[in-house]
Structures are given as structure tokens and as C-alpha cells.
Amino acid sequence: MTTRSERLRPGQVAGRIVTLIFLTLLTGVLVAALALPAVGGIGLTARNMIGNISFSDLPPELQEPPLAQRSVILAADGTELATFYYENRQSVPLSQVAPVMREAIVAIEDSRFYEHHGIDPQGILRALVKDTSVGGAAQGASTITQQYVRQALVEINAQNDNTAAARAATAKTLSRKLTEARYALALEQRLSKDQILEDYLNTVYFGSGAYGIAAAAQHYFSEDPSQLTLPQAALLAGVVNNPSSFDPILNPHDAMSRRNVVLQRMADLHYISQSEADAAKQAPLGLKVSAIPNGCATSRAPFFCQYVVDEILDNPVFGPTRTARTNLLLRGGLTISTTLDMRMQAAAQNAVNSVIPPDPTRNAGLAAAIDMVDPKTGAIKAMAVDRSFGAGFGQTEVNLAADLAHGGSSGRHAGSTFKIFVLASALQQGIPTGLTLVSPNRITIKKGAMTDCNGAPTSEWKVANAGDSEAGTFNMVQATALSVNTYFAQLETLTGLCKPIQVAEAMGVRQATGAPLDQVPSFVLGAEDVDPLTMAAAFATLANQGMYCKPFAITAVTRKIGETTSIIKVPQAECHQALDPSIANGVTALLRNVLAPGGTGAGLGIGRPAAGKTGTDDEYRNAWFSGYTPNLAASVWVGNPDSTTPMRAITVNGHYYREVFGATLPGPIWQKAMTEAVKGLPVQDFPPPPDSVMRGEPVTVPDVTGKDLQTAINTLQSLGLVVTVDPTQVNSTEPAGTVASTDPPAGSTLYVGNTIVIHVSNGISPSPTPSESPSASSSSSPPQTESPSPSPSPSPSSEPPIKIKPPKPPHG
């Protein structure tokens, strides 16, 4: 049979002989550089040829080996949420690698590893002889140390996106071989053989996406590297030579043949006996493959996971550039601890999935998202979307629970949930909850009725209530419970447009794109594109008595490099007082009525003190419910992801809905999620607001006796009192048609929004009787119309109250 060497032309044979001689001499030069003093003869020649060999001359990546390792995201209780890697690797010390694995890799890759100084002249000579005889490329000439040097250089340059340098580290050139050999010699001056072997085993690629012995043992055998058996170790050692050809999953026959070569080599070197080798050769491959998840798609909380990833990729704390931050996440071996509460997350996910099933054929194409926030800290406790994470039918990669910077959309109109900012501004300005306004089904707010923060007049605005049943005369308590649009449009003209916007901004609200809020009259009805997390944090501010805490997801980040663990400082919780506590507690008192009988959220209670607000935009494209207890806040959004389809005449989960409101679908999601999530949390009540905030300054009833009826009405209405006229005239010494008396009488104390009755004289003097009391029908302390319980002593307000003159309510 004709061999390949017999087919070589004479010139080729001569060339290989020259190469053999040159590399043999080069090997001698390198060894001499290490072994001989740099004086005279071959030692001086060698040093001049390759330079002084010193560990300090090594590039940083070889002084501190840059092993790319997978990062992991953990929930608050340590539950693993996701792993990330370019290279699936988890470094382990050599002591945690089975001895038989160490022996197998040395036997097949570098049998003289413990004898040479980084390069092996005998190995090079042996490989070159084989190369010349068969006409193929030299195999087995590189030592384990050289292989490690090569892999480390590739790794660091890949991390730095230097693809040219990464390619140069594996180029088949003399200069690369010379550099690699030089580095190998220098490395062995500093590191022990076991240290080099450890780094090698943690670096080398074992195929099928597994880098390092720990990942390989787990991937192929679902086993710890310390527990590898002889057949398993031989199989893994054999893969290293050619991870594609010897992949035991894709090429089991070739992998088994290669394993048996390793076993025989171990026997030849007396690591094992021949009988042990023969027995191991008969063993099946015994694969027990475990897939190692990579990324958020397989996470138990994929949208929260994506939020955490975006936090890392966009924050300079984790690197100067996005590329550097990506490398840190995918190669840095980070352990990222987060705020996620697995019990609350399960409650949130179950709630969105059960009310609006992820199956598009059962949910009319709708989606739902919910965020839960700890009011005291801003920690995100849960983040759930009813669709699975992905690009397939019925899936989404848009984080509907977050803003644009965290993978979300550009936001959705928040509807009447924005009324809380006008309420807070009204109470700040001293407008009491007893303010009574005629609120018909439709009104027009005239052009220039308000100005924006730059002093520019607003345009004309036509406002309508959700239904004719909401038309009437309401005070602030009633209007909040029923969410009367025309009442709040008028209230906004009293507070002005700018101050409620400033309140919202102080409570962390901005558009989902990051842009400032639009300064438009419809602000009070939520004509702003926001996200659920932003709204959850705003409502959490009310739960926390006006203290706003910016939502955060990451509590700690550690990085392990070899045996060293370092801590990366992460942003701390950011809190500031956005509202005076008395104002926040006042808004809470109003919002508690939303969940009470007659409120828009009636029936959505959770068995403990809670407050909330419904919201629906005017096109029924978005529906919201945001609410809270003193120790947990949550916001729910429901709508069609395309943001154009109205939620009218639809069937969801077997139920027909003519129109979807905040209490229709978002409300039940909130109720279901919160009922489970608060279990285990202490039952707490909200602090009562001070009387001065809810009722305003007291009004002393003036004496209007004897005045004509219209003058008396105007006088009393100017004080913010609701005036009614008794249709039956009474005997009085006052002229007919004038005021005979009021009930309560002059000198009594009332509050804005309280009712006072005018009795009109018929001009007939009454016949006095001894038993008659001058004020028999009067009361100096009329019943209170507000439902919130006042506090006996007021709290200081964040700004002095502004006196206002409310519009006149109707006569009678």
C-alpha cells in the first residue's frame, strides 16, 4: 500500500526535514533560555533571541487568568432565576475534580506534563517525526501549558472584541508558536503544575457549549466533577482534541472510539491497569444530558429577569461601555441577588394568567401586566405578564410591565388613576374635601382656563363622564369614589395644571419613554403614556405617607475570579419626601372610598385596610387598577398590545364584556394577586389624616338676618357653603321676603361643603310663648359630610394652604 509520505515529492520531504531541524533547534534555544544563565554561549544567544523570560513580562490575562464564567440571577430567597454566558463555565478548584479526570487529561493531552518546563522537546520531535512520515499536520506537540496560554489569549481578546488578536492567537505561524512557547516557559516559573492544570481544566472547551470541567460534567452526565467515573473521565478527556468530531451527543460512535483510545493510553502510562481499561471500554457512554439555560426566556420570572439585565447593561456602575457591561454579564461570573419575592411573584403570575389566560384564542388578544413594590424601600417584589417570553404566536418580548429603557413599550394612557395627583395638589392648596361642584355629564373647559408651567394658556377641552348616572352635584369624597370626570376637570382648574404635574413628577412619574409629562388639560384623566411599574411606585408613595422610593431590583452583585470573590457596589435605594405625610394620608382616606360600597372598586377588597383607584382611557384601549396596603403596592394594566384595539364587545375567558373598565379586569387581577401576596405580612391600618387637611379651615356662619334672599345666598356661597332655601316661609319680625334665620344660626362653625338652610320671613310677627326657645331648630355642630375620620390635631403641611373661592353651587 502506498502511504501519504511515499506520495510526497522530494522537495516536500526536504522541507519537512528542514522544519524538523529548525523547530528542534528552536526548542533547544527556548529550554536553554530557561535553564542557562544569560552569560556567554548558548544562554546568551537564547536570551538575545527570545528576550528575558520573566513572569512580570506576561500580559495581564496570563498573570490573572481571565476565565469567562457564567453569571446567575437569584431571587431574594436564593432561588436561581436565570443564567447567562458566552461560555458555559463554572470554575472549580482542582481538589474538586476527580483524580481519574486529572489523570485522563494528562495521559491523552500531555503525558510529560509533570516533567517539562512548559514546552516539551520530546513531544515536538515526536510530533514532527510523525508529521514528516505521514504528511499531515503535527499533532500533540503543544503542552497543556501551551494550550492554556493559547486559550487564555483567545479569551481575553474575545472579551475585548479584538477579533484580529483572537485569530492571531491560534494562527499557524512561527511567531505565534514562538510567543506561545515563551509565555508557557514564563508561566511555569510562577505557577505550580497543579495550578496550571486547574486553570486548564477550567478553561478548555469540552464541546456542546460546555467550557471547563464543571460545566462538562454537569452537561453530559448531570454530575459533579468530583464524582466522575473512569469511563466518564476518559470520554471527556477525549472530547478536547476535537470537540465537534468527538461530541458524544452528536457522534456517539466516534466519541466511544476516542474514549477507548484514552483508556488505553492511561493503561500504557500505568495510571490504570489493563484490566481496568478493558472493563471501562465495555461500559456504555451513560450520558445523562442536562441543558444549561442561557438567558431570560426559560426563567421563572422572565420579564423581571429582563428588567435586571437591562439594569446591568445600561448602568455605568457595571462598566464604561455597553460592550464592557455585556462582557461582564456574560463572562464575568456574577452572582446577582435581587428583590424578587418568589411567593409574591407566583401570586402575581397566577392572577394575570387566571383572569386573562395567555391563550390568545381565549383572551380576545388582550394582555395583562402587574408590578408589586415595597412602599418602604422601592424594592420590586413581583413583575408578571400573562404572556410567555418569546417571539412566537401569543408571546411577547416586550416587557409590558416596565418602561422603554427596561424592554417595555412607549407606554399607555393611565386613565383616571392620574386623578390622585390633582387630589394631592388640591389638598396641598387647602381645597377641602367638602368642596361641592355641579358636575353634569358633559362640560367644556374653556380655552385659557388654566396655564401650563411656562405660563402658556391651555386649549379648550370637552370632558364627558363615563355615564349619565355620574351627573349631579358632588363633593370631593363622592367624586373620588365614583371617579366623576367632570368634577375633576373643574377641580383641575382650581388647582391649576402645573402644580399637579409637579406632584406627579415628585412621585416619580414620567412617560415610559423617559420624556417629561405632557402639559395638557387632560392630564387629570391620564392622557400620559406611562408603565405599570411607574404607577405602582407612585401609589406606593401614598402608602409610605408621601415618601417616594425609586423602584429597584438588584440588592447585591458579587464576582468570583478563581478563589477570590469581589463585591461590585450597586446603586442604593433612593427615597425622598414627595408629599407631606398629612397630604398623602388625606389622599389615601379618599381612595379608601373607591373600594367601599358605592365606589368604582366596590367588591375588590382584600380583607384588610386598602386603598386604590380605577382607570380607563376614553377609547377603552387601556384599563388600570392601582392600589395598596401600608406594606405593599401594586399596579395592573390590561389592554391590547397593539394599543389601537378598543376593549368593547369582547369575550375573555368565557365572559362577555360590553366595555372594559378598570374594575372589570384589572381590578380582579389586583384583588387576586394582593390577597395572596399580603399573606404573612402584618395587618396595618393607614394613619388618619388631620382634620385641617380634610375639612379645611373652619367657617363661622355670618349673620345674614334681614338681608334680601339673593344677597344672603351670595354671602354664604362665597364661604364655600352649600345653600338651600326652605320653601315654606316662616313668621318673623323681618320684612317679608328677607332672611328670617339660618340653620345653623349665625356664629356657628361649619366647613366648606357643609349645607346651610335659609328660612325666609313672611313678614308676620310670631306670637311669643313662654316655652319657645329662640333656636330650637338650630344646631351648632351639624353632621359632617366627609367620610374620612378627622384627626384632632393637624400635622404641618409641606406648603402653606392657598385660600380659594370655590364656584357657586346651584340654588336649592
Tab-separated table of C-alpha atoms in Angstrom, residues 566-748:
chain	number	residue	atom	x	y	z
A	566	SER	CA	-15.152	40.667	44.945
A	567	ILE	CA	-18.154	42.901	45.528
A	568	ILE	CA	-19.464	45.287	42.887
A	569	LYS	CA	-21.156	48.263	44.503
A	570	VAL	CA	-24.710	48.612	43.244
A	571	PRO	CA	-26.960	51.678	43.420
A	572	GLN	CA	-28.638	52.029	46.801
A	573	ALA	CA	-32.331	52.708	47.405
A	574	GLU	CA	-33.245	56.299	46.574
A	575	CYS	CA	-36.067	57.812	48.620
A	576	HIS	CA	-37.282	61.370	49.106
A	577	GLN	CA	-40.298	63.060	50.671
A	578	ALA	CA	-42.550	63.832	47.715
A	579	LEU	CA	-45.638	64.797	49.730
A	580	ASP	CA	-46.229	65.931	53.251
A	581	PRO	CA	-47.484	62.912	55.243
A	582	SER	CA	-50.744	64.715	56.049
A	583	ILE	CA	-51.444	65.234	52.343
A	584	ALA	CA	-50.588	61.645	51.397
A	585	ASN	CA	-52.782	60.319	54.208
A	586	GLY	CA	-55.576	62.603	53.045
A	587	VAL	CA	-55.445	61.181	49.512
A	588	THR	CA	-55.407	57.665	50.988
A	589	ALA	CA	-58.546	58.449	53.016
A	590	LEU	CA	-60.289	59.481	49.795
A	591	LEU	CA	-59.071	56.420	47.869
A	592	ARG	CA	-60.322	54.033	50.554
A	593	ASN	CA	-63.848	55.017	49.493
A	594	VAL	CA	-63.146	53.663	46.000
A	595	LEU	CA	-63.179	50.144	47.499
A	596	ALA	CA	-66.176	50.875	49.728
A	597	PRO	CA	-69.796	50.102	48.748
A	598	GLY	CA	-70.842	52.502	46.010
A	599	GLY	CA	-67.264	53.141	44.828
A	600	THR	CA	-65.985	52.171	41.385
A	601	GLY	CA	-63.906	49.435	43.035
A	602	ALA	CA	-66.610	48.122	45.330
A	603	GLY	CA	-66.180	44.402	45.959
A	604	LEU	CA	-62.419	44.461	45.322
A	605	GLY	CA	-61.394	44.469	48.973
A	606	ILE	CA	-58.693	42.102	50.206
A	607	GLY	CA	-59.718	41.600	53.817
A	608	ARG	CA	-57.500	44.313	55.295
A	609	PRO	CA	-57.177	48.108	55.025
A	610	ALA	CA	-56.516	49.033	51.404
A	611	ALA	CA	-56.976	51.925	49.000
A	612	GLY	CA	-56.955	52.158	45.242
A	613	LYS	CA	-58.094	53.801	42.046
A	614	THR	CA	-59.618	52.572	38.820
A	615	GLY	CA	-58.640	53.978	35.448
A	616	THR	CA	-59.922	53.685	31.881
A	617	ASP	CA	-58.932	55.775	28.898
A	618	ASP	CA	-61.622	57.398	26.781
A	619	GLU	CA	-61.255	54.907	23.926
A	620	TYR	CA	-61.379	51.814	26.170
A	621	ARG	CA	-57.951	50.789	24.903
A	622	ASN	CA	-56.336	50.692	28.334
A	623	ALA	CA	-57.739	49.798	31.726
A	624	TRP	CA	-55.944	50.087	35.060
A	625	PHE	CA	-56.244	49.371	38.732
A	626	SER	CA	-53.617	50.641	41.137
A	627	GLY	CA	-53.893	50.123	44.863
A	628	TYR	CA	-52.043	49.465	48.084
A	629	THR	CA	-51.912	48.491	51.702
A	630	PRO	CA	-49.461	50.171	54.088
A	631	ASN	CA	-46.864	47.487	53.238
A	632	LEU	CA	-47.428	46.587	49.574
A	633	ALA	CA	-48.462	48.459	46.418
A	634	ALA	CA	-49.414	47.055	43.033
A	635	SER	CA	-50.483	48.392	39.664
A	636	VAL	CA	-52.258	46.408	36.941
A	637	TRP	CA	-52.634	47.265	33.267
A	638	VAL	CA	-54.880	45.470	30.778
A	639	GLY	CA	-55.130	46.189	27.076
A	640	ASN	CA	-54.295	45.023	23.609
A	641	PRO	CA	-50.539	45.119	22.932
A	642	ASP	CA	-51.185	46.783	19.581
A	643	SER	CA	-52.531	49.783	21.594
A	644	THR	CA	-55.208	50.505	18.957
A	645	THR	CA	-57.959	47.946	19.547
A	646	PRO	CA	-60.704	49.125	21.935
A	647	MET	CA	-61.934	46.713	24.590
A	648	ARG	CA	-65.582	46.701	23.593
A	649	ALA	CA	-67.930	43.775	22.939
A	650	ILE	CA	-65.309	41.151	23.714
A	651	THR	CA	-65.273	37.749	25.363
A	652	VAL	CA	-62.439	36.965	27.744
A	653	ASN	CA	-62.085	33.616	29.459
A	654	GLY	CA	-65.695	32.780	28.640
A	655	HIS	CA	-67.136	36.064	29.924
A	656	TYR	CA	-68.684	38.706	27.665
A	657	TYR	CA	-67.823	42.359	28.309
A	658	ARG	CA	-69.667	45.197	26.664
A	659	GLU	CA	-66.922	47.563	27.778
A	660	VAL	CA	-63.837	47.002	29.905
A	661	PHE	CA	-63.264	49.388	32.811
A	662	GLY	CA	-60.594	49.494	35.481
A	663	ALA	CA	-62.755	47.449	37.831
A	664	THR	CA	-63.737	44.941	35.139
A	665	LEU	CA	-60.492	43.037	34.535
A	666	PRO	CA	-57.574	44.918	36.151
A	667	GLY	CA	-59.439	45.134	39.463
A	668	PRO	CA	-59.933	41.372	39.876
A	669	ILE	CA	-56.276	40.775	38.920
A	670	TRP	CA	-55.171	43.242	41.591
A	671	GLN	CA	-57.517	41.708	44.154
A	672	LYS	CA	-56.445	38.139	43.423
A	673	ALA	CA	-52.736	38.950	43.410
A	674	MET	CA	-52.790	41.150	46.502
A	675	THR	CA	-54.940	38.775	48.551
A	676	GLU	CA	-52.275	36.095	48.218
A	677	ALA	CA	-49.257	38.374	48.280
A	678	VAL	CA	-50.071	40.058	51.597
A	679	LYS	CA	-50.475	36.783	53.427
A	680	GLY	CA	-47.778	36.714	56.056
A	681	LEU	CA	-47.433	40.497	56.084
A	682	PRO	CA	-48.673	42.236	59.236
A	683	VAL	CA	-52.163	43.738	59.056
A	684	GLN	CA	-51.731	47.503	59.368
A	685	ASP	CA	-54.097	50.442	59.142
A	686	PHE	CA	-53.444	53.759	57.459
A	687	PRO	CA	-52.747	56.770	59.671
A	688	PRO	CA	-55.784	59.089	59.767
A	689	PRO	CA	-55.365	62.438	58.008
A	690	PRO	CA	-55.583	65.604	60.083
A	691	ASP	CA	-58.906	67.379	60.247
A	692	SER	CA	-57.395	70.545	58.809
A	693	VAL	CA	-56.427	68.755	55.587
A	694	MET	CA	-59.724	67.013	55.005
A	695	ARG	CA	-62.156	69.699	56.136
A	696	GLY	CA	-60.134	72.842	55.654
A	697	GLU	CA	-60.265	75.901	57.868
A	698	PRO	CA	-63.493	76.331	59.846
A	699	VAL	CA	-66.070	78.809	58.597
A	700	THR	CA	-68.033	80.982	61.042
A	701	VAL	CA	-71.622	81.446	59.833
A	702	PRO	CA	-72.221	85.181	59.325
A	703	ASP	CA	-75.408	86.915	60.379
A	704	VAL	CA	-77.495	87.429	57.237
A	705	THR	CA	-80.796	88.041	59.079
A	706	GLY	CA	-82.869	90.749	57.394
A	707	LYS	CA	-80.842	90.628	54.156
A	708	ASP	CA	-82.550	90.047	50.869
A	709	LEU	CA	-82.502	86.431	49.762
A	710	GLN	CA	-80.016	86.710	46.895
A	711	THR	CA	-77.527	88.736	48.913
A	712	ALA	CA	-77.650	86.155	51.695
A	713	ILE	CA	-77.178	83.302	49.242
A	714	ASN	CA	-74.179	85.010	47.648
A	715	THR	CA	-72.618	85.726	51.022
A	716	LEU	CA	-72.910	82.164	52.256
A	717	GLN	CA	-71.829	80.621	48.957
A	718	SER	CA	-68.743	82.799	48.886
A	719	LEU	CA	-67.637	80.945	52.022
A	720	GLY	CA	-67.921	77.602	50.240
A	721	LEU	CA	-71.167	76.589	51.941
A	722	VAL	CA	-73.948	74.764	50.118
A	723	VAL	CA	-77.103	76.868	50.462
A	724	THR	CA	-80.649	75.546	50.421
A	725	VAL	CA	-83.792	77.636	50.866
A	726	ASP	CA	-86.732	76.386	52.926
A	727	PRO	CA	-89.753	76.666	50.559
A	728	THR	CA	-92.115	77.364	53.465
A	729	GLN	CA	-91.886	80.920	54.748
A	730	VAL	CA	-91.859	81.418	58.490
A	731	ASN	CA	-93.252	84.023	60.861
A	732	SER	CA	-90.650	86.631	61.581
A	733	THR	CA	-90.214	90.250	62.526
A	734	GLU	CA	-88.011	90.640	59.475
A	735	PRO	CA	-89.581	92.125	56.329
A	736	ALA	CA	-91.329	89.664	54.076
A	737	GLY	CA	-89.016	88.012	51.552
A	738	THR	CA	-85.903	88.638	53.613
A	739	VAL	CA	-83.933	86.170	55.673
A	740	ALA	CA	-85.641	85.287	58.927
A	741	SER	CA	-82.877	82.932	60.146
A	742	THR	CA	-80.358	80.308	59.095
A	743	ASP	CA	-79.853	76.755	60.260
A	744	PRO	CA	-77.231	76.528	61.746
A	745	PRO	CA	-77.556	80.077	63.093
A	746	ALA	CA	-75.068	82.903	62.867
A	747	GLY	CA	-71.909	82.275	64.857
A	748	SER	CA	-71.933	78.522	64.296
